Structures are given as structure tokens and as C-alpha cells.
mmCIF file of C-alpha atoms and ligand atoms in Angstrom:
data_model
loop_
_atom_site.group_PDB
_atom_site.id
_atom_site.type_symbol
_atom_site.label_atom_id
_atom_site.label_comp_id
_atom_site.label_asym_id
_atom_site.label_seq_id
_atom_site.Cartn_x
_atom_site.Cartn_y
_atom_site.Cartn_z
ATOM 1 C CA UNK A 19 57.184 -67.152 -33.557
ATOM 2 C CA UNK A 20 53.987 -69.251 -34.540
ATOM 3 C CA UNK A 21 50.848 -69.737 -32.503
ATOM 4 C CA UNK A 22 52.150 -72.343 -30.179
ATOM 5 C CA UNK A 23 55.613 -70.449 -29.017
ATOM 6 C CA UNK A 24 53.614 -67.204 -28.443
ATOM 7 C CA UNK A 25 50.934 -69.468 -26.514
ATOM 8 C CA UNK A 26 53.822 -70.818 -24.458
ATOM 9 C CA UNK A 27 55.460 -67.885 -23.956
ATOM 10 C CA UNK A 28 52.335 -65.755 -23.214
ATOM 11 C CA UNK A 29 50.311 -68.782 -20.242
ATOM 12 C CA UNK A 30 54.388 -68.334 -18.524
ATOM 13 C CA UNK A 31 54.591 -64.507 -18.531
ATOM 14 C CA UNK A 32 50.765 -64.721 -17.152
ATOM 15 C CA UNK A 33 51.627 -67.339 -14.668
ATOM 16 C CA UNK A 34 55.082 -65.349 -13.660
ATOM 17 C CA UNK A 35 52.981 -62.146 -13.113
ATOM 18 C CA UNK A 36 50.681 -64.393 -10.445
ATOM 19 C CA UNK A 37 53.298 -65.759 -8.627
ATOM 20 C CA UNK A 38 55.740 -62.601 -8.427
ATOM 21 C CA UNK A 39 52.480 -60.254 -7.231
ATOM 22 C CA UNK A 40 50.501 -63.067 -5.555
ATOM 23 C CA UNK A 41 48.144 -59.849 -3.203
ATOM 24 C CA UNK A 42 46.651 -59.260 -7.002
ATOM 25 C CA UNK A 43 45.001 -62.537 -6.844
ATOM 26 C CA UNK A 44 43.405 -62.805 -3.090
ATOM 27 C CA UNK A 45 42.742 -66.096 -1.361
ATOM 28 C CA UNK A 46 40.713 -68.802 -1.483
ATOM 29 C CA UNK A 47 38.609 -70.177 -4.573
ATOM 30 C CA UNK A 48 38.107 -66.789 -5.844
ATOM 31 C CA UNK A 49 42.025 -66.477 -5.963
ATOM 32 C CA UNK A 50 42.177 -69.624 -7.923
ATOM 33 C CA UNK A 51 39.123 -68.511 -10.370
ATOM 34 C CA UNK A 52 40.894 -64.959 -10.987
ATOM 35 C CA UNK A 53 44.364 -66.991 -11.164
ATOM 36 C CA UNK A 54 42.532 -68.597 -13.986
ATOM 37 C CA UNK A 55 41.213 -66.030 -15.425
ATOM 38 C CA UNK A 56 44.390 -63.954 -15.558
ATOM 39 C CA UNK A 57 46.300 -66.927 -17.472
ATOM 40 C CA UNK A 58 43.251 -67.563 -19.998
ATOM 41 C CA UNK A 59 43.505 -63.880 -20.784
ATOM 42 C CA UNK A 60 47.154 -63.563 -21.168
ATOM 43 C CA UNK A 61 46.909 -66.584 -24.198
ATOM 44 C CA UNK A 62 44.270 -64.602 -25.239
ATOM 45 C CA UNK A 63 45.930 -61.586 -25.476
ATOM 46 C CA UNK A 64 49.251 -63.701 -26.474
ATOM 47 C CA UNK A 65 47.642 -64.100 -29.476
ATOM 48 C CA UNK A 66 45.470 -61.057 -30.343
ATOM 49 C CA UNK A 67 48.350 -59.087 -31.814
ATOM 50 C CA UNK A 68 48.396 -61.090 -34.868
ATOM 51 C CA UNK A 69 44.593 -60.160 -35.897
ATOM 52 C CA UNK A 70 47.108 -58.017 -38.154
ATOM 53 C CA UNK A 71 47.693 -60.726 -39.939
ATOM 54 C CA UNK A 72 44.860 -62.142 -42.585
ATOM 55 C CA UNK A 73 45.920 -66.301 -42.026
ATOM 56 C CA UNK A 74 46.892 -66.258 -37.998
ATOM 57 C CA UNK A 75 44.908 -68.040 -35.746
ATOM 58 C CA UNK A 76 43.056 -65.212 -34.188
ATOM 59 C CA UNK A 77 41.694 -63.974 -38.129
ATOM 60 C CA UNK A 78 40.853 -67.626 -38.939
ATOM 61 C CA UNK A 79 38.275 -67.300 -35.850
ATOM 62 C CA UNK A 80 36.732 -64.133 -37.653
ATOM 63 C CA UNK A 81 36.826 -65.618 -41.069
ATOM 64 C CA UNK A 82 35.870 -68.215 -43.342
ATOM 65 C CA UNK A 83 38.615 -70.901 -44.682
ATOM 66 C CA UNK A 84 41.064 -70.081 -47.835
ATOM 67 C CA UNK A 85 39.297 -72.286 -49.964
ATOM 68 C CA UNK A 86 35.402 -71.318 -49.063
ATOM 69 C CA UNK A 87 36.868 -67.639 -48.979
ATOM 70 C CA UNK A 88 37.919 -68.218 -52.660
ATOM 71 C CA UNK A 89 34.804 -70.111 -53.729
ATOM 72 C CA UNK A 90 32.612 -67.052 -52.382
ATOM 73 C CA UNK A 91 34.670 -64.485 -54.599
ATOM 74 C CA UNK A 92 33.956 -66.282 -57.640
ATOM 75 C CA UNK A 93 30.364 -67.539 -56.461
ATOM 76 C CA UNK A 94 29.982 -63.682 -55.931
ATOM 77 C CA UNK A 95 31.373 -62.306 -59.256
ATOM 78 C CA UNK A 96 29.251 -64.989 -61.163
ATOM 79 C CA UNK A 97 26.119 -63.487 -59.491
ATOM 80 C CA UNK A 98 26.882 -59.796 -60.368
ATOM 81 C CA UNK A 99 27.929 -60.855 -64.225
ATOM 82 C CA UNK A 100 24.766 -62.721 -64.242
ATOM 83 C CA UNK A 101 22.755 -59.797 -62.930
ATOM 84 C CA UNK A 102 24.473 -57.214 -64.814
ATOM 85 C CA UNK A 103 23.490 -58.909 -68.435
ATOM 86 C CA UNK A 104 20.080 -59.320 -67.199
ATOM 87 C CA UNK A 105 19.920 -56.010 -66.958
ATOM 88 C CA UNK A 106 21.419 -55.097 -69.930
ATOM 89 C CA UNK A 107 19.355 -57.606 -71.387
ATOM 90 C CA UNK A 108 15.586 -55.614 -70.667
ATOM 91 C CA UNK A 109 17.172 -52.617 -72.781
ATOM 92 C CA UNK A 110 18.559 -54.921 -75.556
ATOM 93 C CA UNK A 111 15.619 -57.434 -75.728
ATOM 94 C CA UNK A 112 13.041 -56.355 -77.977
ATOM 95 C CA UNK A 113 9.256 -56.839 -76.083
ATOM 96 C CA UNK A 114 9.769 -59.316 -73.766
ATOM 97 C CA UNK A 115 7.489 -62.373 -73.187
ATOM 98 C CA UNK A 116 6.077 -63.420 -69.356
ATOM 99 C CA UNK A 117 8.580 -65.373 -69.272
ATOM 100 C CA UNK A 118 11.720 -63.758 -69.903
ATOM 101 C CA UNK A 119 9.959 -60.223 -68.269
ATOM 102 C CA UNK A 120 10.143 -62.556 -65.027
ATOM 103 C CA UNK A 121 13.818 -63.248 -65.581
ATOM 104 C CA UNK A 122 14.860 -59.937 -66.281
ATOM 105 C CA UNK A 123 12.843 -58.455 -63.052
ATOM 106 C CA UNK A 124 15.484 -60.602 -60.832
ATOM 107 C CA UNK A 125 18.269 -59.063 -62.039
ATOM 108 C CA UNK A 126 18.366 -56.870 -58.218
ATOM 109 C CA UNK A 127 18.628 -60.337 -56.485
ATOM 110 C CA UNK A 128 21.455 -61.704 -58.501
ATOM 111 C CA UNK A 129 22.569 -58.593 -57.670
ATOM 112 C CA UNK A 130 22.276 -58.890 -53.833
ATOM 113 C CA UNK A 131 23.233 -62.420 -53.623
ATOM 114 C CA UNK A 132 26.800 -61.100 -55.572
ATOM 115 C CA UNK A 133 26.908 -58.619 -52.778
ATOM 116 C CA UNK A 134 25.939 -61.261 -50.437
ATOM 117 C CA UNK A 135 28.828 -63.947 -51.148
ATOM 118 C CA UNK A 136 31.367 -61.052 -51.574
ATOM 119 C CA UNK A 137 30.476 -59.814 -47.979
ATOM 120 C CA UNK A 138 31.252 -63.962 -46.601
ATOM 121 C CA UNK A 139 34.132 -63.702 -48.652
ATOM 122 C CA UNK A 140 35.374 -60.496 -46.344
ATOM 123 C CA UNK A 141 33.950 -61.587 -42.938
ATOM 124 C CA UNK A 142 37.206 -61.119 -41.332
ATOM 125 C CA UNK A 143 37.314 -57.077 -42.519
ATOM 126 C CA UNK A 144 33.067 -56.761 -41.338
ATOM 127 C CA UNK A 145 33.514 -58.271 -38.046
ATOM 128 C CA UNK A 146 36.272 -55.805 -37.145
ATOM 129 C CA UNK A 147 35.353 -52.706 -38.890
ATOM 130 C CA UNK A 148 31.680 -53.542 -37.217
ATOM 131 C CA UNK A 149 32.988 -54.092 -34.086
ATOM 132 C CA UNK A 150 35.170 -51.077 -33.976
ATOM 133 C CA UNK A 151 32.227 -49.012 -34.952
ATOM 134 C CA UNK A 152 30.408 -50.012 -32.515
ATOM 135 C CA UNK A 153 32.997 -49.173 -29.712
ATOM 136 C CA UNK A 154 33.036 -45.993 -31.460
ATOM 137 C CA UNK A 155 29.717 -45.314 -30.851
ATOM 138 C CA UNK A 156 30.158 -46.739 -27.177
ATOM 139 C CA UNK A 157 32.291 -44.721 -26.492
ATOM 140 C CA UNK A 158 30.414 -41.172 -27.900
ATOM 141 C CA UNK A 159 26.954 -42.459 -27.238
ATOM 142 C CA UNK A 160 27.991 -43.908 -23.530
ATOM 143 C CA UNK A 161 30.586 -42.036 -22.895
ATOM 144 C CA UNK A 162 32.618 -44.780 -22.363
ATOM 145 C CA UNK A 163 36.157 -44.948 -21.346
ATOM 146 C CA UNK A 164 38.595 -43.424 -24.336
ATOM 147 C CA UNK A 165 40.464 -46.988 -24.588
ATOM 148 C CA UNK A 166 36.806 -47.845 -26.027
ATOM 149 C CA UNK A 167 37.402 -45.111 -29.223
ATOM 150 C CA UNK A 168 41.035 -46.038 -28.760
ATOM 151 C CA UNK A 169 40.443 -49.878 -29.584
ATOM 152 C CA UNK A 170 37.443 -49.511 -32.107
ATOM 153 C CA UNK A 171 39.648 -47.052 -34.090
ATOM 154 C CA UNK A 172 42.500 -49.884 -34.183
ATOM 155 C CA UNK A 173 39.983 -52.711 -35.060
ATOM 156 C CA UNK A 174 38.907 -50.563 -38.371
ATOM 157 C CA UNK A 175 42.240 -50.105 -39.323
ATOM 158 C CA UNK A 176 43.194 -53.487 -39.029
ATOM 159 C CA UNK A 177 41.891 -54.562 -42.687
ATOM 160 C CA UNK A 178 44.005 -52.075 -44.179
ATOM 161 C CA UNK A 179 47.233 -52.073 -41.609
ATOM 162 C CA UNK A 180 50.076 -54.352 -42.665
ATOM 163 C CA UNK A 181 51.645 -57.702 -40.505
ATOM 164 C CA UNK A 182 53.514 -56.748 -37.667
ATOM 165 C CA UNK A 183 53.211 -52.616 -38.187
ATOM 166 C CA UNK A 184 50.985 -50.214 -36.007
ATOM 167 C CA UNK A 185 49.559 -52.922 -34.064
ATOM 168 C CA UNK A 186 53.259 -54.399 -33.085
ATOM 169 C CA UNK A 187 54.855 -51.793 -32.074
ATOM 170 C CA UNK A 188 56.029 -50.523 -28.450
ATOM 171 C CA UNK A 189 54.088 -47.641 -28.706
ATOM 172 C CA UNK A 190 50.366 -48.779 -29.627
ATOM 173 C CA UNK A 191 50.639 -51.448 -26.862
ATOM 174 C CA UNK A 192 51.911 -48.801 -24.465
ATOM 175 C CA UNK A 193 48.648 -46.910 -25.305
ATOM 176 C CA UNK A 194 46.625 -50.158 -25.114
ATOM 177 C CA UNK A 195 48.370 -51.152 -21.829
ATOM 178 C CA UNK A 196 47.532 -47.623 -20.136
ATOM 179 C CA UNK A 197 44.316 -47.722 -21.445
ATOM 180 C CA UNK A 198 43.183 -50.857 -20.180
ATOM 181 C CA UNK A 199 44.480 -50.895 -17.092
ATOM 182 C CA UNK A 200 43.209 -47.021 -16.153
ATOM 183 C CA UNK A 201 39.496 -48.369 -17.281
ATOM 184 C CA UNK A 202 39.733 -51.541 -15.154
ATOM 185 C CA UNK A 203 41.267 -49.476 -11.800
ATOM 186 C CA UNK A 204 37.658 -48.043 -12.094
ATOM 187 C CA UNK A 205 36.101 -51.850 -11.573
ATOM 188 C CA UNK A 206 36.260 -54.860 -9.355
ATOM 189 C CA UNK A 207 39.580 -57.368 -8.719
ATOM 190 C CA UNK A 208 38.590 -59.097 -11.820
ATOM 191 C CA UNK A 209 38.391 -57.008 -14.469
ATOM 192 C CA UNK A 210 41.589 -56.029 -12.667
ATOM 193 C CA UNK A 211 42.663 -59.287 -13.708
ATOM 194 C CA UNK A 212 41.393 -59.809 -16.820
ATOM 195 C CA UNK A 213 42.772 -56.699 -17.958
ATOM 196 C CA UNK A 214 46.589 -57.460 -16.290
ATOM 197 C CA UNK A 215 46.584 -61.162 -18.000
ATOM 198 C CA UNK A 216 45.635 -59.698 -21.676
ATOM 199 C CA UNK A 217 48.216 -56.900 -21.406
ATOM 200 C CA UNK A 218 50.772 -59.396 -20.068
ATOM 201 C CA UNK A 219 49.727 -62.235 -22.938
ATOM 202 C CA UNK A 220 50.290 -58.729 -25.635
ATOM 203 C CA UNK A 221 53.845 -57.942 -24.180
ATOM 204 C CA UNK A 222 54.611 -61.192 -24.270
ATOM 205 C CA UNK A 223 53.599 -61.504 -27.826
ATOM 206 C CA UNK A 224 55.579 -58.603 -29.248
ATOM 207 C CA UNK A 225 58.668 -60.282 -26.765
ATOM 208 C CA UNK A 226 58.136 -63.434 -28.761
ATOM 209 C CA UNK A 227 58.214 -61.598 -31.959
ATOM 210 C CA UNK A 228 61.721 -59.568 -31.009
ATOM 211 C CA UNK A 229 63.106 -63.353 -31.374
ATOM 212 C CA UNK A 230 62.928 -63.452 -35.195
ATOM 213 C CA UNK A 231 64.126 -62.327 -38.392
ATOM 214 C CA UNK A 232 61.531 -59.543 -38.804
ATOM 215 C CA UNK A 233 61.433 -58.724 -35.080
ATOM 216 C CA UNK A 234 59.445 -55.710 -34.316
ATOM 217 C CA UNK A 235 59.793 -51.665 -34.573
ATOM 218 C CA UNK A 236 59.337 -48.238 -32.986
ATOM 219 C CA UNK A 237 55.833 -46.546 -34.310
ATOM 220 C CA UNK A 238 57.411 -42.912 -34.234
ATOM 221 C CA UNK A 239 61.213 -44.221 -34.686
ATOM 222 C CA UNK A 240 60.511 -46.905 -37.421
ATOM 223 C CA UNK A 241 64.097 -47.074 -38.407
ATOM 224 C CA UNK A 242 64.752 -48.177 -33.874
ATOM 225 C CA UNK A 243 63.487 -52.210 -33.774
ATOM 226 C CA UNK A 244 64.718 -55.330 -32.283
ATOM 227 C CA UNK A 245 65.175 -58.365 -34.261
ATOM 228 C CA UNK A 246 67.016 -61.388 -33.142
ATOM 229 C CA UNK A 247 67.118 -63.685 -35.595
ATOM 230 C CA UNK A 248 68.104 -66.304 -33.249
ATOM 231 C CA UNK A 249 65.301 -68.812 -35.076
ATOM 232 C CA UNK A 250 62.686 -69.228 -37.373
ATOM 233 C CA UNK A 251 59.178 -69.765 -37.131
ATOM 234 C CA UNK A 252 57.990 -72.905 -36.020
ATOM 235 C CA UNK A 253 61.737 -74.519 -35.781
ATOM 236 C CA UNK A 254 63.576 -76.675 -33.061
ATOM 237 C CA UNK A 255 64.651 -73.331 -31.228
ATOM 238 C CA UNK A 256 60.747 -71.867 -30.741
ATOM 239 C CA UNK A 257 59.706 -75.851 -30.067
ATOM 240 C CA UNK A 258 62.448 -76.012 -27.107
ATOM 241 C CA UNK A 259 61.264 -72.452 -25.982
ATOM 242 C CA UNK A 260 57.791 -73.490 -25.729
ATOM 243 C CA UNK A 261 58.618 -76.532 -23.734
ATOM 244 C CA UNK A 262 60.454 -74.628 -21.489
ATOM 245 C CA UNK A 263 57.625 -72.012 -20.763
ATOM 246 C CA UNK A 264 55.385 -74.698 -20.231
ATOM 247 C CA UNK A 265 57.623 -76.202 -17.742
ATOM 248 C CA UNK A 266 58.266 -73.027 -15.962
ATOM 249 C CA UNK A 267 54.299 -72.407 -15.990
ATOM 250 C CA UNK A 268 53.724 -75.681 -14.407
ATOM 251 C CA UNK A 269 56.122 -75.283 -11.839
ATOM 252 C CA UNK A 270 54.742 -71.949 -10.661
ATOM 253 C CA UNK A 271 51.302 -73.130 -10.639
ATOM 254 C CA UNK A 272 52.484 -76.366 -8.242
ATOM 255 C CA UNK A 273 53.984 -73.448 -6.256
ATOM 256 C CA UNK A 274 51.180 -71.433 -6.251
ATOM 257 C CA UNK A 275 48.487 -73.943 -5.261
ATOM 258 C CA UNK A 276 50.418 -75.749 -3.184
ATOM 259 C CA UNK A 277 51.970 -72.738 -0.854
ATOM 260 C CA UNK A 278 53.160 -74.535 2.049
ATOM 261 C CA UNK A 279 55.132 -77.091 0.355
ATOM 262 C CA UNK A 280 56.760 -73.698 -1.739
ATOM 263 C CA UNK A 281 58.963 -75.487 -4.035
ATOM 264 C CA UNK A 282 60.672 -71.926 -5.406
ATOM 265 C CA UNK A 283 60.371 -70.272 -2.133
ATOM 266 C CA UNK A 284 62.676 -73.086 -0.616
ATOM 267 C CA UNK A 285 64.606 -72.669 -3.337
ATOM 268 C CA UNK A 286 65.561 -68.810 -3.236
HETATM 269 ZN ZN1 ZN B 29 53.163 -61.220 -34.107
#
């Protein structure tokens, strides 16, 4: 399933969730805010299982395009060649002039502008082994919650995990799901929600995947997964799901704002 099906697929399950517990989301405007809220997080988290994967739309936010990517690797390896004979160059060269003494004193900032463009050209790998290390430290400097050590161990790995492994199985998002929702009974209705709609949108997500040829798998049972194969990615099948999630969102969300003229309440 692409990034629009598990979209789709995620803002229904979200909406679903609202209208079949409707006491999580109170009255009033601040019903409608954390209604939201809950929806925004579930595409959100309908999409954050595929930071596993180094092209899907929730890397490209964390990284720079193919092409630059590719343009910085070779930007960067021209720096560090040019560096590298410079400094080879001060032994070799007999008594340098002003000149060329100048020239061979940059060689360190070649050097650092190599390292530089190579670090652009992994942005995606910095910004989550960074950010996991700093939930790391959260959570043994804080002593925060243990789905903080939990997640920022699972953001380092992700540069080295492969598509649809660790990350999509049953198991790591019953951890994550446990997790998050133990840390946000400690806080307010919405973190509450926040935290119900982004582990709805991640069920959803690994639901969406089950659909396809690769499907998903069992972390400790990798040989137990479900795959479908009823369509591939991106074909007529996903497009006709999608429309039909975003049908049945809109229809729950004209039943949820509009509660005395219950169109689904009439109906059951
Ligand atoms: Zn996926």
C-alpha cells in the first residue's frame, strides 16, 4: 500500500475509533479540537511506520532529494581527494613558496567540507540516530517514561533495520502501543488523544500492509505473517480502498458533528 491508501485507511480507523468511543472525546469545542487532533495523529502515525524505508514519504521529510543526495556524495568525495593530495603534497613538495605553503595549510578544510557534504548526504540517518539519542538521554537524565529509551533505541536502529522488518511487526507496535498509551494515562485528555490517534494511524498501517504481496511478519515467529496479495501498490484495488475510507470517514464525521440528525444511529 502507498502513501495515499495507508492515509485513507489510517484518517477512517482514526475517525471509527471517535465515533465507536465518542466519552474519549468530551463535548463541546474542545471535543471537536481533540476529535481533530486524534485524526491528524492517526495519518501521522499511518504513515510513520515506513521511516523504515529510505524513499517513503515520512524519510523524504528527514532527508534531502535523490538527486541533491547524490550530488553531495560526490561533492563530498571530491573535497576529501582534494584534501588528501594536499596533504600528501607538503611531504612530497620540496620547500614550498607563500603561495603554495597557503594552499597546502587548507588541506583540514577541504577536509571538513568532505565531511560536511557527506553528513547532508546522510541527513535522514543524523536526524534519527540524533533524535534517538537524545530520548536516550531523556529518558536516563529525566527519568522519563521507558517508551522514551524504548523509541530512541528504535529511531537509531532505523538506518540500519531493513523495509518492513522490526519496525512492522505485531510485536514492536504492541510494545509501542503499551508504551504510549501507559505514558499518556499519566497526562491530560489530550495527550490521551494524541497518543490513541497515532497508535490507531500505526495499526492501521501494518493492516494496510497485510493487503500485499510482502504483507507483514511475527518479530519472534518470523516464519508466522500475513500477506494477502489481493493488490499491488498504488493499483485500481488500493485507489477504490482509499475512496472508500474516505467515504466512510466523511460519513462518520457528518454523524459525529451533527448528533441529532445521527445518520448511522438511525440506521442501526
Ligand atoms: Zn509499510
Amino acid at each position: 500500500m502507498n502513501k495515499k491508501g495507508h492515509v485513507a485507511l489510517a484518517v477512517a480507523a482514526g475517525s471509527a475509533v471517535l465515533w465507536a468511543a465518542p466519552a474519549l472525546i468530551g463535548s463541546a469545542v474542545q471535543g471537536v479540537v481533540s476529535s481533530v487532533l486524534v485524526v491528524a495523529l492517526a495519518a501521522i502515525g499511518g504513515l510513520a511506520p515506513d521511516l523504515d524505508h529510505k524513499t517513503s514519504t515520512a524519510s523524504q521529510m528527514i532527508q534531502l532529494s535523490a538527486k541533491r543526495r547524490h550530488m553531495l556524495q560526490k561533492l563530498s568525495l571530491g573535497l576529501l581527494l582534494i584534501g588528501a593530495l594536499l596533504y600528501i603534497g607538503r611531504y612530497m613538495w620540496g620547500p614550498p613558496s607563500d603561495m603554495v605553503s597557503i594552499l597546502f595549510k587548507s588541506a583540514p578544510l577541504w577536509m571538513g567540507a568532505g565531511a560536511l557534504s557527506w553528513a547532508f548526504a546522510r541527513l535522514r540517518s543524523i536526524v534519527l540516530i540524533g533524535a534517538g539519542a537524545l530520548l536516550l538521554a531523556a529518558y536516563s537524565l529525566y527519568d522519563w517514561h521507558w517508551i522514551a529509551a524504548f523509541s530512541g533505541a528504535s529511531l537509531m536502529i532505523l538506518p540500519l533495520v531493513k523495509h518492513r522488518g522490526i519496525i512492522h511487526t505485531p510485536e514492536f507496535a504492541a510494545a509501542l502501543t503499551i508504551g504510549l498509551l501507559s505514558l499518556s494515562g499519566q497526562h491530560g485528555s489530550t495527550v490521551q488523544a494524541l497518543a490513541l490517534g497515532f497508535v490507531t494511524g500505526w495499526w492501521a498501517h501494518l493492516a494496510g500492509d497485510c493487503f500485499g504481496r510482502e504483507g507483514i511478519h511475527s518479530l519472534f515467529l518470523p516464519k508466522v505473517g500475513i500477506a494477502m496479495k489481493l493488490f499491488s501498490n498504488g493499483g485500481a484495488a488500493e485507489r477504490w480502498i482509499s475512496r472508500i475510507c474516505w467515504a466512510s470517514s466523511v460519513v462518520i464525521w457528518i454523524d459525529l458533528l451533527t448528533p441529532s440528525a445521527s445518520i448511522i444511529h438511525h440506521l442501526i
